[in-house]
Tab-separated table of C-alpha atoms in Angstrom:
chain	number	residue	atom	x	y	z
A	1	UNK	CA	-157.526	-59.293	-43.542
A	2	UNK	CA	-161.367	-60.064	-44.234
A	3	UNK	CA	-162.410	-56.809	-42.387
A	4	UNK	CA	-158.745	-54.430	-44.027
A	5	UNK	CA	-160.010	-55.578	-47.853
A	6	UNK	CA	-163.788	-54.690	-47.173
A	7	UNK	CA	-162.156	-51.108	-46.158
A	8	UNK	CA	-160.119	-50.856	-49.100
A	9	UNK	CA	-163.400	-51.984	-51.205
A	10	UNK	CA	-165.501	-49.554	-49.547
A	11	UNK	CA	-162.461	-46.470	-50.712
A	12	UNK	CA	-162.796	-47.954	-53.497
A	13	UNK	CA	-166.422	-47.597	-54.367
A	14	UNK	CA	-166.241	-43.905	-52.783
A	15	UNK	CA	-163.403	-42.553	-55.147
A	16	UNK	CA	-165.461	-44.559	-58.124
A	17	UNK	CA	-168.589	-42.534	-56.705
A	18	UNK	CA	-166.869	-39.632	-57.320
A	19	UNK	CA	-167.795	-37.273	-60.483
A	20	UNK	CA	-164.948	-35.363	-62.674
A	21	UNK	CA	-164.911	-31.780	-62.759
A	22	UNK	CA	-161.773	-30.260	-65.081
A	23	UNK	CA	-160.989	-26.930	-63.357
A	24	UNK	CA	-158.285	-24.416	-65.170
A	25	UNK	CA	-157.252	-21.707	-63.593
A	26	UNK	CA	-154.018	-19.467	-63.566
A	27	UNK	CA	-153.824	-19.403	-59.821
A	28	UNK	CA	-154.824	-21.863	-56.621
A	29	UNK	CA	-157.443	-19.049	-55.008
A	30	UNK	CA	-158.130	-18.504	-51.644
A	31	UNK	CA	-161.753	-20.028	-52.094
A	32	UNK	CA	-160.341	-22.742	-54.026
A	33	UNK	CA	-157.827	-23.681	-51.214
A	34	UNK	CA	-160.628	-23.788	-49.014
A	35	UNK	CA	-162.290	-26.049	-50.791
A	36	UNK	CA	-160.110	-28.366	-51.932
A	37	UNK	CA	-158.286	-28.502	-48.561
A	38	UNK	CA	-161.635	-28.596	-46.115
A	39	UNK	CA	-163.311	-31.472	-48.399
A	40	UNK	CA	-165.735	-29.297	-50.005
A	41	UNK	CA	-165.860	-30.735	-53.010
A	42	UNK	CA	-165.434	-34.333	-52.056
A	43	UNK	CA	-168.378	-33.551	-50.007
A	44	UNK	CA	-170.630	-32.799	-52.927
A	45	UNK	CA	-168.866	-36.259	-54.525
A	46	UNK	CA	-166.861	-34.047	-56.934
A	47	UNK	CA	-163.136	-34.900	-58.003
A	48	UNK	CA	-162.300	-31.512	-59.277
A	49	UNK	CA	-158.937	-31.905	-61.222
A	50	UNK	CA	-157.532	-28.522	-61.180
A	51	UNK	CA	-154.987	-27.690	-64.037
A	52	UNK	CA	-152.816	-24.543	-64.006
A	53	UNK	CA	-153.260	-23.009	-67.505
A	54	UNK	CA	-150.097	-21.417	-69.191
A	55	UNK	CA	-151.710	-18.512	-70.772
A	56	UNK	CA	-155.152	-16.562	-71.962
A	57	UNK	CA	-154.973	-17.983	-74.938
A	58	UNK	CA	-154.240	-21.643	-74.080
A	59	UNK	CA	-157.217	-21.403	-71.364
A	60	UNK	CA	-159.737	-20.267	-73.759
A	61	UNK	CA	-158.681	-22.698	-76.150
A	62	UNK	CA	-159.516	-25.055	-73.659
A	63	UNK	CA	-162.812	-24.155	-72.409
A	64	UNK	CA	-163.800	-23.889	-75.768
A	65	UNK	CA	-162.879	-26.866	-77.556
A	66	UNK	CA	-164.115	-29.129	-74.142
A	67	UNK	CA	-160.880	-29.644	-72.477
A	68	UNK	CA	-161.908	-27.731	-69.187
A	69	UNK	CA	-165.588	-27.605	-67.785
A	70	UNK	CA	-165.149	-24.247	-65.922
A	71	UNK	CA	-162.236	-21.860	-66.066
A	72	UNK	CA	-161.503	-18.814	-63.916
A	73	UNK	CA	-159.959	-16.142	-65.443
A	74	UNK	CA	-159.949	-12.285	-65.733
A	75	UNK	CA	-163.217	-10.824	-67.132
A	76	UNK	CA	-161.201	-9.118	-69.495
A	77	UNK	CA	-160.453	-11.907	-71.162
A	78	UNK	CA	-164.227	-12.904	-71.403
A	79	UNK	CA	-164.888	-9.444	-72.586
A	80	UNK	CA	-162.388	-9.866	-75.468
A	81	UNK	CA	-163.442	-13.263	-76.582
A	82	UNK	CA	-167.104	-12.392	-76.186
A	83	UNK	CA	-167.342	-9.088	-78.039
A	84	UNK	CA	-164.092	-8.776	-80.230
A	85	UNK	CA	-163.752	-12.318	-81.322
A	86	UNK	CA	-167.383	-13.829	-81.122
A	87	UNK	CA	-166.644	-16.402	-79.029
A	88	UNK	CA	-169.702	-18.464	-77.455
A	89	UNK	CA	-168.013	-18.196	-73.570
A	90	UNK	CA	-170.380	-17.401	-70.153
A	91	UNK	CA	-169.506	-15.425	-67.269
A	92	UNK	CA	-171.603	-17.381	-64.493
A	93	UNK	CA	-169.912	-15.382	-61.744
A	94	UNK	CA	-167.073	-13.168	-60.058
A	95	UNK	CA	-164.657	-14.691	-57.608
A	96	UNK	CA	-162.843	-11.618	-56.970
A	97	UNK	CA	-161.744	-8.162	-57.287
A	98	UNK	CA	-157.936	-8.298	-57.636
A	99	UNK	CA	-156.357	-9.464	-54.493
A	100	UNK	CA	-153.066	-7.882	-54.432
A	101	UNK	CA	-152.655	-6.625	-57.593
A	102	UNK	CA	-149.738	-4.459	-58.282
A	103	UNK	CA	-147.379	-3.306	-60.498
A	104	UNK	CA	-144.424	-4.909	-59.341
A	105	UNK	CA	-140.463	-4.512	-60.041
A	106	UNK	CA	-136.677	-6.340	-59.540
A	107	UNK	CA	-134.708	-4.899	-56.634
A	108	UNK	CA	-132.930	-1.937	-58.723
A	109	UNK	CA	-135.889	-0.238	-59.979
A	110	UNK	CA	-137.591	1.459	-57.538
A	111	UNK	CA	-139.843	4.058	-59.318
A	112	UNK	CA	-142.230	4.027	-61.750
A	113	UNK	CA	-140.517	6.430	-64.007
A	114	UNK	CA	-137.691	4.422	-64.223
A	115	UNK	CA	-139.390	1.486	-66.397
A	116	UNK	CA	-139.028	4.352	-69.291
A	117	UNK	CA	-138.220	2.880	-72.077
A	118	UNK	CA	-138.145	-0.761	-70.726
A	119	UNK	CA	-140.265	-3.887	-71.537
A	120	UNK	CA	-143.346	-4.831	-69.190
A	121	UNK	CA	-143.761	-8.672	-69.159
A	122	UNK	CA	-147.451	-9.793	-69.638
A	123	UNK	CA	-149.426	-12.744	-70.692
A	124	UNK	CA	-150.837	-11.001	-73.890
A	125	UNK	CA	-150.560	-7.544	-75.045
A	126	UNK	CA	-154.579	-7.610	-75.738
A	127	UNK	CA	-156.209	-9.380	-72.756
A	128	UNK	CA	-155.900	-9.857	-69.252
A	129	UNK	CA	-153.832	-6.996	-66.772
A	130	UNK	CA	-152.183	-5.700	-70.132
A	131	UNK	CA	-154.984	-2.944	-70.652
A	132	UNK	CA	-155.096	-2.543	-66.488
A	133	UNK	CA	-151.373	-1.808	-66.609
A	134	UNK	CA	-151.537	0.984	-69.448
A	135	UNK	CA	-153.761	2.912	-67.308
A	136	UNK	CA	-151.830	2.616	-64.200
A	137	UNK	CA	-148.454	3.476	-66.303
A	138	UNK	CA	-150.796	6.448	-68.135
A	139	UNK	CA	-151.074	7.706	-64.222
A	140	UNK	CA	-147.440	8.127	-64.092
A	141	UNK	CA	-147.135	9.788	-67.117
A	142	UNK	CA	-146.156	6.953	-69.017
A	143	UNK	CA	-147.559	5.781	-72.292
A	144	UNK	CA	-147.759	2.654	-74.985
A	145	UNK	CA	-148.883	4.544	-77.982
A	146	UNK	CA	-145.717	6.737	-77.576
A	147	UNK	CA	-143.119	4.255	-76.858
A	148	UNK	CA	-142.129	5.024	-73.384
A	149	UNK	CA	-142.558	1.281	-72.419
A	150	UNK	CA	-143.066	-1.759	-74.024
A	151	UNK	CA	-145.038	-5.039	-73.621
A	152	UNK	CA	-143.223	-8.534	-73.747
A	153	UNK	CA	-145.299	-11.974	-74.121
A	154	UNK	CA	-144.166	-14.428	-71.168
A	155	UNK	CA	-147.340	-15.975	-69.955
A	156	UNK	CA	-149.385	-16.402	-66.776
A	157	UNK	CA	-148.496	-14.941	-63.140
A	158	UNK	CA	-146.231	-17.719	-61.882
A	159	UNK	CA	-144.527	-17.640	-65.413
A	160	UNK	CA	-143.998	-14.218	-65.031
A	161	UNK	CA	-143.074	-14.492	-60.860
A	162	UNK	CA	-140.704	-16.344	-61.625
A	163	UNK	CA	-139.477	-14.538	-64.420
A	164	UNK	CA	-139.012	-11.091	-62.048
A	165	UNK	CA	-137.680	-13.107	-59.338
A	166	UNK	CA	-135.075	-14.138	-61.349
A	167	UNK	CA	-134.720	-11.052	-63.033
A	168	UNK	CA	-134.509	-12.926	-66.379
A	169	UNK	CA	-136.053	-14.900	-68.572
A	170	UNK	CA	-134.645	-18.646	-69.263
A	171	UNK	CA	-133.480	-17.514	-72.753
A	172	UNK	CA	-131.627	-14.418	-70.866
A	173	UNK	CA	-133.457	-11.412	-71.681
A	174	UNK	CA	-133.480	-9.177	-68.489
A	175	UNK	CA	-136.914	-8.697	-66.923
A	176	UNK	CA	-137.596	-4.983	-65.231
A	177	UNK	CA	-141.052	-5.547	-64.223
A	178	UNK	CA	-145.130	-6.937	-64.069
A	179	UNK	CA	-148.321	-7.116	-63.010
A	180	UNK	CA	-148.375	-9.478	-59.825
A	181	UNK	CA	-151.394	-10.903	-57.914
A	182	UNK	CA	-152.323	-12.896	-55.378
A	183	UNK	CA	-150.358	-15.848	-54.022
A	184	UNK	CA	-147.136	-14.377	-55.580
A	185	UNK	CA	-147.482	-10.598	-54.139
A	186	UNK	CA	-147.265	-11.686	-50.489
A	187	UNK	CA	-144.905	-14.218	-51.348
A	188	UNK	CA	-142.365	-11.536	-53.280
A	189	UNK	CA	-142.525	-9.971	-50.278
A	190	UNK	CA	-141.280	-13.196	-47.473
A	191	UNK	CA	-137.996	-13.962	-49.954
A	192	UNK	CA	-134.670	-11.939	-48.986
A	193	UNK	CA	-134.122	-8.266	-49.994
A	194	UNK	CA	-131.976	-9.223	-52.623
A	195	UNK	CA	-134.763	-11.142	-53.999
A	196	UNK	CA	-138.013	-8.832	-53.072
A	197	UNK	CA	-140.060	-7.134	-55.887
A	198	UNK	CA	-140.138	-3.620	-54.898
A	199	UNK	CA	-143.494	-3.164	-55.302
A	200	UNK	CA	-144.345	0.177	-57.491
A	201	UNK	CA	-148.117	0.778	-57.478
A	202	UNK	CA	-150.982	-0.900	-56.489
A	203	UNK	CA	-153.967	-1.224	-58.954
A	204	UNK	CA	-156.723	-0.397	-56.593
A	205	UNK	CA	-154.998	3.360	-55.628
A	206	UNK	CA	-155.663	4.077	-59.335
A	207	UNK	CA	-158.919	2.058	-59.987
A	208	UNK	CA	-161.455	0.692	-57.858
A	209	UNK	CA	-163.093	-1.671	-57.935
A	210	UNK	CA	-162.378	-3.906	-60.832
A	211	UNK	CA	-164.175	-7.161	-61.434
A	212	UNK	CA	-161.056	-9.654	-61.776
A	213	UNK	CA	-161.743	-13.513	-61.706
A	214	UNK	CA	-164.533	-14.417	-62.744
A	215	UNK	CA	-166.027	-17.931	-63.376
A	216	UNK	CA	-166.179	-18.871	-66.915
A	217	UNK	CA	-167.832	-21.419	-69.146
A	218	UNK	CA	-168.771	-22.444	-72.630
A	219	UNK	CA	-172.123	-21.305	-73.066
A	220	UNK	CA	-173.683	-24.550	-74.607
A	221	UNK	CA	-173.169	-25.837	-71.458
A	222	UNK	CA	-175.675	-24.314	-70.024
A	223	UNK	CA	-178.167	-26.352	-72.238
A	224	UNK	CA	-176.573	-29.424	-71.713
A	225	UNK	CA	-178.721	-30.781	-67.873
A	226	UNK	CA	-175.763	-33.185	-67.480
A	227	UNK	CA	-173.097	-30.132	-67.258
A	228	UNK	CA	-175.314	-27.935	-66.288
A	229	UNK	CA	-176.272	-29.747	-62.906
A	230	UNK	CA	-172.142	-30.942	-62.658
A	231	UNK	CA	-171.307	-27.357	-62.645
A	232	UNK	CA	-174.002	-26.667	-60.131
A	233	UNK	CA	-172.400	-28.610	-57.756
A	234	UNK	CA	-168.723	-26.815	-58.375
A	235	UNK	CA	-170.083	-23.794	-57.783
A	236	UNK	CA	-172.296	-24.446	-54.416
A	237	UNK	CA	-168.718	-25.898	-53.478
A	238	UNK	CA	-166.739	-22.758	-54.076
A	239	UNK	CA	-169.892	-20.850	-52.883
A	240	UNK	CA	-169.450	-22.985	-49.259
A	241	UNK	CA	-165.425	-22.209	-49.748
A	242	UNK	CA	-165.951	-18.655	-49.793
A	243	UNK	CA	-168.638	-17.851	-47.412
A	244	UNK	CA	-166.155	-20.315	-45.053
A	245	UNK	CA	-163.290	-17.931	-45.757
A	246	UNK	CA	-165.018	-15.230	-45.198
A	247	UNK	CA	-166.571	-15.629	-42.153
A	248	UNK	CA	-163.892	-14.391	-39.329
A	249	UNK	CA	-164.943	-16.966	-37.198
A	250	UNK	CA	-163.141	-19.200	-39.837
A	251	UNK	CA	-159.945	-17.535	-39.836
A	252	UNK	CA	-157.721	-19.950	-38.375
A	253	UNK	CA	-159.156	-23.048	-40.192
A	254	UNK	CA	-158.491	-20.776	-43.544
A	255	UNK	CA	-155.124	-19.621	-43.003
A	256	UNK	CA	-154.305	-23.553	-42.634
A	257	UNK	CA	-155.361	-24.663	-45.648
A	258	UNK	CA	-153.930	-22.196	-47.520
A	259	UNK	CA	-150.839	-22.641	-46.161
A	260	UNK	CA	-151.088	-26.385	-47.160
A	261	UNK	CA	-152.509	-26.019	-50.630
A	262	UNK	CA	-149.705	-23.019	-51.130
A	263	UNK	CA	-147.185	-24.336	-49.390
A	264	UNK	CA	-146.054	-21.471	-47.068
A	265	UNK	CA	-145.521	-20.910	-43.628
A	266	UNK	CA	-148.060	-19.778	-41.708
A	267	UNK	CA	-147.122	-16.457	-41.690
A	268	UNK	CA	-147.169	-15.854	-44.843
A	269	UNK	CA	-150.225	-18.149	-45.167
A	270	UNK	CA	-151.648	-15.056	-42.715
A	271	UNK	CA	-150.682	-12.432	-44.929
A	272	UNK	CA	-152.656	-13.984	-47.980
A	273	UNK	CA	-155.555	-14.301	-46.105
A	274	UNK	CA	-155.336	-10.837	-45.358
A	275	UNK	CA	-154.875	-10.088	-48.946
A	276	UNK	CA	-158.011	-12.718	-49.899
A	277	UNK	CA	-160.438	-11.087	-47.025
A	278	UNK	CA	-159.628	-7.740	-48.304
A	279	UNK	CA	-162.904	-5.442	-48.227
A	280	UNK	CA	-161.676	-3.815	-51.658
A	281	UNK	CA	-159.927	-6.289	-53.955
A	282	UNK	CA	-160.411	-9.578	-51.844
A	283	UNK	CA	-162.084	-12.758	-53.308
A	284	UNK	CA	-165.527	-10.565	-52.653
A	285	UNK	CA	-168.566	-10.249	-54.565
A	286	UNK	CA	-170.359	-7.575	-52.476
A	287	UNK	CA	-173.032	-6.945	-51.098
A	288	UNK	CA	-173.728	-10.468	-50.621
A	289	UNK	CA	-170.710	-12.231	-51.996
A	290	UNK	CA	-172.889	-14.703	-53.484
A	291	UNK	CA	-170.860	-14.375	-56.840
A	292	UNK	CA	-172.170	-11.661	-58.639
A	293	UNK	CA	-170.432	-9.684	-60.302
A	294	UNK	CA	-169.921	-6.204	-59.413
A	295	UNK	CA	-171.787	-3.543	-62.068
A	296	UNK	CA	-169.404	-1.210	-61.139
A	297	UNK	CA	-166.528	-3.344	-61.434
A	298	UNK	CA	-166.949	-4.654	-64.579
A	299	UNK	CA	-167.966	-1.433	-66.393
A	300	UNK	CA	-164.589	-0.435	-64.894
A	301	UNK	CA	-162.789	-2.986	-66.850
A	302	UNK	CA	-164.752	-2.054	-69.985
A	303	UNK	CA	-163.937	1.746	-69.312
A	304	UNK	CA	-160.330	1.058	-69.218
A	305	UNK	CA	-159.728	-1.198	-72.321
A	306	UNK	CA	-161.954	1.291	-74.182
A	307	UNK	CA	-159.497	4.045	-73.302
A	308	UNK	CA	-156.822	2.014	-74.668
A	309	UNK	CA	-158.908	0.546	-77.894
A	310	UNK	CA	-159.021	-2.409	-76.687
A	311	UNK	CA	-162.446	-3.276	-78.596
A	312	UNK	CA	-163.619	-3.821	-82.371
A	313	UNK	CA	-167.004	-3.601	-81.536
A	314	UNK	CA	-169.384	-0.908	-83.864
A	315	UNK	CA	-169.247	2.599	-83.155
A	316	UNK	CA	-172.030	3.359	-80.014
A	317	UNK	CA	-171.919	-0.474	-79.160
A	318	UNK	CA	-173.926	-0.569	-75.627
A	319	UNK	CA	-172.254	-2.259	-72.908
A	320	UNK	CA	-174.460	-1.257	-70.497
A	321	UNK	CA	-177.061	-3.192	-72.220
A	322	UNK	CA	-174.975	-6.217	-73.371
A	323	UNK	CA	-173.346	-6.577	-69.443
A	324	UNK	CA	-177.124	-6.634	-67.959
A	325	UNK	CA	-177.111	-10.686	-67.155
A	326	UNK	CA	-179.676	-12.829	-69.097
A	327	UNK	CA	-180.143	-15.832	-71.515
A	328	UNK	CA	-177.657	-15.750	-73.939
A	329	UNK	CA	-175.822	-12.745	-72.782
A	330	UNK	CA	-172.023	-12.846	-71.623
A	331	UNK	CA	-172.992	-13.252	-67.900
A	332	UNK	CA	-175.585	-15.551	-67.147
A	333	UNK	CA	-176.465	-16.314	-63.527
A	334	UNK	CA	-179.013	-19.452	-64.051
A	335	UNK	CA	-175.805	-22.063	-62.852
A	336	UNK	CA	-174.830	-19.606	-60.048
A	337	UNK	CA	-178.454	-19.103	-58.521
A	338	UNK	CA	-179.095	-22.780	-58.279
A	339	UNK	CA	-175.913	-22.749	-56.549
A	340	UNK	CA	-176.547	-20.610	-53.988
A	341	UNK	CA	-179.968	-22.299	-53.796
A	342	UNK	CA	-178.271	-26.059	-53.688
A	343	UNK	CA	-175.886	-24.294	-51.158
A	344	UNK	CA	-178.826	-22.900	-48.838
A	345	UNK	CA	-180.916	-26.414	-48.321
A	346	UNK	CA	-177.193	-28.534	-47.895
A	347	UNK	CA	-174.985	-27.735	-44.416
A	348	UNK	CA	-171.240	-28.051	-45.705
A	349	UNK	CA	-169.129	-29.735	-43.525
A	350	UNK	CA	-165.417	-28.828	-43.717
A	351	UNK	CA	-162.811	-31.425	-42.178
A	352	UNK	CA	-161.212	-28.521	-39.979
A	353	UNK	CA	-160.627	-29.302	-36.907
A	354	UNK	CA	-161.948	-26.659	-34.747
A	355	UNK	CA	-165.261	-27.444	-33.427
A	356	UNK	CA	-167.057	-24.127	-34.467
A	357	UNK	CA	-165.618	-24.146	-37.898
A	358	UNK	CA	-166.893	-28.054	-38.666
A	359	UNK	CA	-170.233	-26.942	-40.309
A	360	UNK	CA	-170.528	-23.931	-42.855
C-alpha cells in the first residue's frame, strides 16, 4: 500500500509539473497526432489542451482576446485580420501546404459544371478556402461576381464533412458541395459509395503551392518571456512531431498514432499519411521543413484573394515588403528559430515502440 500511494504521489507531482498550453485548431494534424500520441509534448512537460474551434471567426476571437495561446489556421485568415482588419496577430510558422485539399461533392453531382447555380458551403465568404475556391470554380468557367454559384456560411471542415456527408444541413437545406481537407478527404473516400464525396478538383492541379496552416499567435506575446519561452517549447514539440513524421524510417510508428488520435483503421490511417508526407501539399515547409513558410506559397494566397478583392488595403500596398519576416511584421520567426534551436541541443524521445523510431 506504502510503496502503490508513493506511485500515485509521484503521478501526481508529474501531471502538477506539467505546464498548460491552449491549442485551437480546426483539425487534429498529422504533426499534431504525432505529438500528442508519441509523448512529445509531455516530454517537454507540456499539457497541451487542444480545442477544435467552430469557425475563423470564433478562433481569432480567441487568440485575440487570450483564450488560446497558439492557433493554427489558414494564412488567409492571418492575412485578412492582419491587413484588412488591423488586427495585432503573428504568423510564427507554416505547418503545411494543403494536404488533400479538394473541391469535393455528394454522390449525384459529378462535374464541376453541374454546381451552376448551387450554393458552396464554407466557413466564411471572406477568409479561409472561400477565395481558394473562386479561383478553382473561375477555372471551370464558373464565377461569384456573376451568380453562377453561391457561398453558404456553415463553419469549419468537420462542420461542413458532415454536412456533405449527409447531404444536408440539420435545419434541412440540401448541401451540393465544399472545400475538404485533410483527415476528412481520405476518410470521404473509406465510407460506402452511397456515401463517398465524388471528389471534383483538387486545389493543387490549379495552384501550387499554397501556404495553408500556419502557426498563429497574438503578437504581444512575443514580448511577454513567460509566453514567449511556453510557446518555445510547443513549437520544438511539433518541430520533433514533424521531422518524426517525416522521416520514412518513421512510417510505421506514424501511421499508428494517427490512426489512434483519428480513430481509423489502419488503412485508412495509411492513406492520410500518404496525404500528410505529400511532397506538394503535405504538412511540409521545404527546403528544410523547419517551419518556414514558403515565399512562394504565401504570395500565392495573396495573388488569389487579390484577384477576387479580397483586400482593403491602399492602392500599390506592397506585400512583398510587408510578407518579408521581421519585428513587428505579420510573420515573425524569433519563437520558431529558438525552436528549432531548443529542438537541435534536446534528443526527443517518442514512446513508439520500434527500436529505431525511439529517439528523434
Amino acid at each position: 500500500m506504502q510503496l502503490r500511494a508513493l506511485v500515485l504521489a509521484s503521478i501526481v507531482v508529474c501531471s502538477q509539473a506539467l505546464d498548460t498550453v491552449q491549442y485551437g485548431a480546426f483539425i487534429a494534424t498529422a504533426t499534431y497526432s504525432v505529438a500528442n500520441q508519441l509523448g512529445f509534448f509531455a516530454e517537454n512537460g507540456l499539457n497541451v489542451v487542444y480545442s477544435q474551434v467552430p469557425n475563423s471567426t470564433a478562433a481569432f476571437a480567441s487568440i485575440l482576446n487570450g483564450e488560446y495561446d497558439i492557433l493554427t489556421a489558414t494564412v488567409d485568415n492571418a492575412l485578412n485580420y492582419r491587413f484588412n482588419q488591423n488586427q495585432n496577430v503573428t504568423v510564427i510558422g507554416q505547418l503545411d501546404q494543403g494536404p488533400d485539399l479538394v473541391l469535393a461533392s455528394i454522390p449525384s453531382i459529378t462535374s464541376v459544371e453541374q454546381l451552376k447555380g448551387k450554393p458552396i458551403i464554407v466557413d466564411s465568404p471572406v477568409s479561409g478556402y472561400a477565395y481558394l475556391l473562386q479561383d478553382v470554380l473561375s477555372a471551370y468557367g464558373l464565377s461569384l461576381a456573376n451568380g453562377d454559384y453561391y457561398f453558404m456560411t456553415v463553419g469549419g471542415t468537420p462542420q461542413r464533412y458532415s454536412a456533405l456527408v449527409n447531404q444536408v444541413l440539420p435545419n434541412g437545406t440540401a448541401v451540393y458541395a465544399t472545400i475538404l481537407t485533410y483527415p476528412f478527404t481520405v476518410e470521404g473516400e473509406a465510407l460506402s459509395a452511397e456515401e463517398t464525396p465524388n471528389i471534383l478538383a483538387r486545389i493543387s492541379d490549379v495552384i501550387a503551392p499554397v501556404t495553408s496552416s500556419a502557426f498563429t499567435i497574438r503578437q504581444s506575446s512575443l514580448s511577454n518571456k513567460t509566453e514567449a519561452a511556453l510557446l518555445t517549447r510547443f513549437m520544438a514539440s511539433m518541430h520533433a512531431a514533424n521531422r518524426f513524421l517525416l522521416n520514412p524510417k518513421n512510417k510505421a510508428c506514424s501511421i499508428q498514432a494517427l490512426a489512434k488520435q483519428l480513430g481509423v483503421s489502419q488503412a485508412v490511417a495509411s492513406q492520410e499519411y500518404a496525404s500528410a508526407t505529400n511532397p506538394v501539399s503535405g504538412e511540409i515547409s521545404p527546403p528544410l521543413n523547419d517551419f518556414t513558410v514558403n515565399q512562394t506559397g504565401i504570395m500565392n494566397d495573396v495573388a488569389v484573394r487579390n484577384k477576387f478583392g479580397g483586400f482593403t488595403v491602399p492602392s500599390g500596398f506592397n506585400f512583398t515588403e510587408a510578407l518579408i519576416p521581421g519585428t513587428g511584421k505579420l510573420i515573425d520567426y524569433s519563437i520558431k528559430n529558438a525552436a528549432v534551436t531548443e529542438y537541435s541541443r534536446h534528443r526527443f524521445h517518442s514512446n513508439c515502440t520500434t527500436p529505431s523510431s525511439r529517439d528523434f
